[in-house]
Every structure is written in C-alpha cells, then in structure tokens.
Coordinates of C-alpha atoms in Angstrom, one line a residue:
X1 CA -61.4 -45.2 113.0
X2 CA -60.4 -48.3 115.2
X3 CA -58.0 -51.2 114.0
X4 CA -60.7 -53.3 112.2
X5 CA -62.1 -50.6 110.0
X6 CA -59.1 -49.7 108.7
X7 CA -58.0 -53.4 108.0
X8 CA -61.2 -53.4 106.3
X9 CA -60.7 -50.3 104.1
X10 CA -57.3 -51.0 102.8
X11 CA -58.5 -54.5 102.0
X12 CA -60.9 -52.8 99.8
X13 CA -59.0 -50.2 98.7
X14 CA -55.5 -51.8 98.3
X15 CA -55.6 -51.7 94.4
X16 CA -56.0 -48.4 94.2
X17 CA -53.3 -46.8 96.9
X18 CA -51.2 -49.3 94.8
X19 CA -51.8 -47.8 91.6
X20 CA -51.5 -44.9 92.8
X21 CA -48.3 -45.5 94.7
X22 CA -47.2 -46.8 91.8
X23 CA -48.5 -43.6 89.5
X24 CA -46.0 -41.2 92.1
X25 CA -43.5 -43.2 91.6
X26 CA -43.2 -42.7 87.7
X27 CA -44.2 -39.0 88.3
X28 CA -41.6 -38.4 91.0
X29 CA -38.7 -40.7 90.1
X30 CA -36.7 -39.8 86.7
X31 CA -35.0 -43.5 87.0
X32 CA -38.7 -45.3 87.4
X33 CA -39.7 -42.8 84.5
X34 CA -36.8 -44.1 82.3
X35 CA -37.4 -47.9 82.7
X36 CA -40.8 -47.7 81.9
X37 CA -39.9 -45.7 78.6
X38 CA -37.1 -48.1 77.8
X39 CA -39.4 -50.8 78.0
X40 CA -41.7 -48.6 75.2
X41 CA -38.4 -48.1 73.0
X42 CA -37.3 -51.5 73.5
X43 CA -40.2 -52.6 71.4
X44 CA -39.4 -51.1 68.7
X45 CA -42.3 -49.0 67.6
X46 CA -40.2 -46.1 67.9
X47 CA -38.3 -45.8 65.2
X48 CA -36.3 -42.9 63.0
X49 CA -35.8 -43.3 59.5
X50 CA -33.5 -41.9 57.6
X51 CA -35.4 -39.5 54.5
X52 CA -34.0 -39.9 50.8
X53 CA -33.1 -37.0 49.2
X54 CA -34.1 -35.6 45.9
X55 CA -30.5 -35.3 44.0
X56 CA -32.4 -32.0 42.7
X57 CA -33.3 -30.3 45.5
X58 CA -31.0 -27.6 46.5
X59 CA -30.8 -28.2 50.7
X60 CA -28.1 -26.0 52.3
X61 CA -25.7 -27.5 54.5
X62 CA -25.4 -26.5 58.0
X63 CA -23.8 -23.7 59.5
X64 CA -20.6 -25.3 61.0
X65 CA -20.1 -25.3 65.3
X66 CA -17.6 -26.1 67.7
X67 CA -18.0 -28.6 70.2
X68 CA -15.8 -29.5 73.1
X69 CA -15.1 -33.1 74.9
X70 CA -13.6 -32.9 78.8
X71 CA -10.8 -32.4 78.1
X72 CA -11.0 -29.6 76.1
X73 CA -10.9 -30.8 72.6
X74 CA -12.4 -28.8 69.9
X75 CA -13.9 -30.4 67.3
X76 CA -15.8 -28.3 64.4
X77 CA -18.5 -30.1 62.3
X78 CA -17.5 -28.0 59.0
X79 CA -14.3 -30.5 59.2
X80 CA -16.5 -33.6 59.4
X81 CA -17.3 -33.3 55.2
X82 CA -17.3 -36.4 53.9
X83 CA -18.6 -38.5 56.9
X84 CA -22.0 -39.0 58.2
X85 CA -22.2 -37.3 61.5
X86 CA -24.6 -38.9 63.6
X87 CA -25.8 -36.2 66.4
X88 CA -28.0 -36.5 69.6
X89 CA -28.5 -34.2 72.3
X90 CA -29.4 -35.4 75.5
X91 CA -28.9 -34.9 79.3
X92 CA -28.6 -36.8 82.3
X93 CA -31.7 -35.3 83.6
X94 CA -34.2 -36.6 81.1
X95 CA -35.7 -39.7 80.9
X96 CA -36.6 -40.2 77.6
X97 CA -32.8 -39.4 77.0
X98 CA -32.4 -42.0 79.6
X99 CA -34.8 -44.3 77.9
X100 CA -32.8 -44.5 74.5
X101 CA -29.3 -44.2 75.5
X102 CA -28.7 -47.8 76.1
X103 CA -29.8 -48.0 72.4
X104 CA -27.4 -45.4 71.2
X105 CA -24.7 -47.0 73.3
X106 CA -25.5 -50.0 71.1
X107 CA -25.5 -48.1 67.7
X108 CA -22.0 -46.5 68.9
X109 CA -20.6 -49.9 69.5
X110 CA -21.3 -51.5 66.8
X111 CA -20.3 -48.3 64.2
X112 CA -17.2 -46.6 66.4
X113 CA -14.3 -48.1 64.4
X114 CA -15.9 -47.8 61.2
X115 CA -14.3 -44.1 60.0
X116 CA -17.2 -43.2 57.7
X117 CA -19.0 -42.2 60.6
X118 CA -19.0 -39.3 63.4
X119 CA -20.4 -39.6 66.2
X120 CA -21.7 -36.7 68.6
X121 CA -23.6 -37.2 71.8
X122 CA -23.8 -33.6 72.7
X123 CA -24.5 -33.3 76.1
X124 CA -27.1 -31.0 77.5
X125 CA -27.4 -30.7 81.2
X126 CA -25.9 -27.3 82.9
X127 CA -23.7 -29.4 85.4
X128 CA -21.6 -31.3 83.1
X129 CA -19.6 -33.1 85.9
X130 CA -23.5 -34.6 86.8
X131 CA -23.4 -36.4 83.5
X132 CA -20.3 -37.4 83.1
X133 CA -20.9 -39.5 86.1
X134 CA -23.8 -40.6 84.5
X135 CA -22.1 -41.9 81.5
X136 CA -20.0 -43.7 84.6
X137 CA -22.4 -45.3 86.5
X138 CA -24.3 -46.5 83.6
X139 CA -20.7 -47.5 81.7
X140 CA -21.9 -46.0 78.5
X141 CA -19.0 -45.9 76.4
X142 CA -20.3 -42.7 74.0
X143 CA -18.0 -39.8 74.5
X144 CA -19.1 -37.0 76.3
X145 CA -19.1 -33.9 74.4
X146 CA -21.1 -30.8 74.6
X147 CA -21.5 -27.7 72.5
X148 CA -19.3 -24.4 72.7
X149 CA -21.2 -21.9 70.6
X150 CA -24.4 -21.4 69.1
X151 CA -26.0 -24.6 67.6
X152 CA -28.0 -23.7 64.2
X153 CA -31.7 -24.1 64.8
X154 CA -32.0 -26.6 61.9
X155 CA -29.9 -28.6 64.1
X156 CA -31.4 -28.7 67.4
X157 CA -34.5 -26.2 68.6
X158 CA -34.5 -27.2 72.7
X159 CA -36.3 -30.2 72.6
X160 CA -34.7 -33.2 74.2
X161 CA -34.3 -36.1 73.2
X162 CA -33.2 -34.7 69.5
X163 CA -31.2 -36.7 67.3
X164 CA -29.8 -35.6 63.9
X165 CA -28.3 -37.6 61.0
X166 CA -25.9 -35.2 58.4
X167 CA -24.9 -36.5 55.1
X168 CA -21.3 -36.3 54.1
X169 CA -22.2 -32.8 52.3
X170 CA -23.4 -31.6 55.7
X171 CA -26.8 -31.5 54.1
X172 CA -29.7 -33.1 57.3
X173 CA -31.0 -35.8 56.0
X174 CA -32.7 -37.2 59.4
X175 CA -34.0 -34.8 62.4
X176 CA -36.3 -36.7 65.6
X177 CA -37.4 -34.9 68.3
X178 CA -38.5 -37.7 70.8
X179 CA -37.0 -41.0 72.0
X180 CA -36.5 -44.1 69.3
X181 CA -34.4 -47.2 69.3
X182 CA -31.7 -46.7 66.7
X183 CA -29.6 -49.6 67.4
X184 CA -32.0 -51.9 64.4
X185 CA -30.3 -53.4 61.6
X186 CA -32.9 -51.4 59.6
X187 CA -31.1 -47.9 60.5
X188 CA -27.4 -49.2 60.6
X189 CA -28.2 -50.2 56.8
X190 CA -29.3 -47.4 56.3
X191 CA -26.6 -45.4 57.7
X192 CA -24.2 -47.9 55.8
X193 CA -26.2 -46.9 52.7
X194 CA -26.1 -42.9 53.1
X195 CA -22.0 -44.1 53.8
X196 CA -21.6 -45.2 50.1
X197 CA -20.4 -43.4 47.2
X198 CA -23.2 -44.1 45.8
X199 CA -25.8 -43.6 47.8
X200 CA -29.5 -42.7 47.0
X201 CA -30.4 -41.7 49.9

C-alpha cells in the first residue's frame, strides 16, 4: 500500500482507530478507567441510602474485628458502641474504588470532628505501602487502615467497592456493593439522623 492509499484509508477510517484507541485506553489504563467512572458518580445517580429499621425486628449486631492503622494501632469495632461506624473497603488498585474516593474524602471532611461518628476506610490491596502512597499522591486525608483478622461476611463478602453503615448498637443498617457518591446532603442527614437519640431510622 503506497503513501496515498493509506492517507486515504485513515481519512476514512480515523473515527474508528479513535474510538477504538480510545476503547484500550479505558480497558488498559486503571487511572482512564477511574475518571470516566467519577464522572458517572459525580452525577449523582449513584446513590446509597441508609434503610430504616423496624424497632421490632430482632437484627444481631456484628461479630466484633480488629483493625490496624500503620502504625500499628489496634482498633476493635465491639468498642465503637454507641457511634455510627461508617466502613468502606477499597484498594488502590480498583477504579470504581478510585472513582468514589474523592467523594468519601468529602464525606470524611465534612463529619471527622464530629465524635458521633467512626470512620473506617479499610484498605484492601496486598501491598499496603502501594496504597498508602496512593492516599499520598491523591492527598486524601482518610486514614489508612486495614483489617487484622477475619471480617464477618455480613460485613464485607470480597466485592470491592463495599461500603457499610453500623448503627450505634452495631446492628448494619446500610451495605453497597458498588461505587456511589456519598458526600450529598441527603446521606450526611441521614447519617446525622441515625446519630440522634432518637432516631427512627
């Protein structure tokens, strides 16, 4: 094929070795991958809600677990009674994890002083110095954390992203498997709500 003819076929076919170009890019790359999801969470169709629970319905808390920080800190969530503990398990690896974080780094700004809440972004990848630098380069300020023994099923299953919401008897009042924006005013009132004494959620 000389000079001309193949000035002449990618004339005619430039849309397509674009869109495909462009297709490999999303497939290959997990940072391409992660802004195009962000731009889907950013919406805001995404969204987890927070269930009410029947006052008679006998749910069982959650087995407590241990869960370490960097530096070694053990935290236990059968000490965090009387707080809602928000949890999500990611890793640095993921893109919908990627896609939501600058959401939950949103959520954990606006709530981290407040002491009814607990927050645990329990991290998920096998080399944890990988996503610490994540949490770095992206300067996300949610603490890194991961977990030490066995987490109960109820609590997380393997699929990432999965985020859980506890009440303050320990009792799961949200679980969502998949990427959402959680940073709305929407789920901080609710949240603020499952926080109060009196609470109906």
């Amino acid at each position: 094929m000389n000079i001309r003819k193949k000035l002449k076929w990618l004339k005619e076919k430039w849309l397509t070795i674009l869109f495909y170009g462009l297709l490999a890019i999303f497939i290959f790359s997990p940072d391409a991958k992660s802004w195009l999801l962000r731009q889907v969470v950013s919406t805001g169709l995404l969204k987890a809600d927070i269930k009410k629970v029947d006052a008679n319905k006998n749910i069982p808390a959650i087995a407590p677990f241990s869960i370490s920080d960097s530096e070694g800190k053990i935290i236990t969530t059968g000490d965090l009674k009387g707080k809602v503990v928000f949890i999500n398990f990611w890793a640095s690896w993921c893109p919908p994890c990627r896609a939501e974080m600058p959401s939950l780094n949103e959520l954990y700004l606006k709530l981290k002083d407040d002491d009814r809440f607990v927050f645990l972004f329990m991290n998920e990848d096998d080399d944890k110095a990988k996503a610490v630098r994540y949490i770095e380069d992206n300067q996300l300020a949610i603490p890194f954390l991961y977990p030490i023994d066995q987490v109960p099923v109820e609590i997380f299953s393997g699929t990432l992203p999965t985020t859980v919401v506890l009440d303050k008897k320990g009792k799961v009042v949200l679980k969502h498997s998949g990427m959402a924006k959680f940073d709305t005013d929407d789920f901080i009132r609710q949240l603020k709500e499952l926080s109060s004494e009196n609470s109906s959620l």
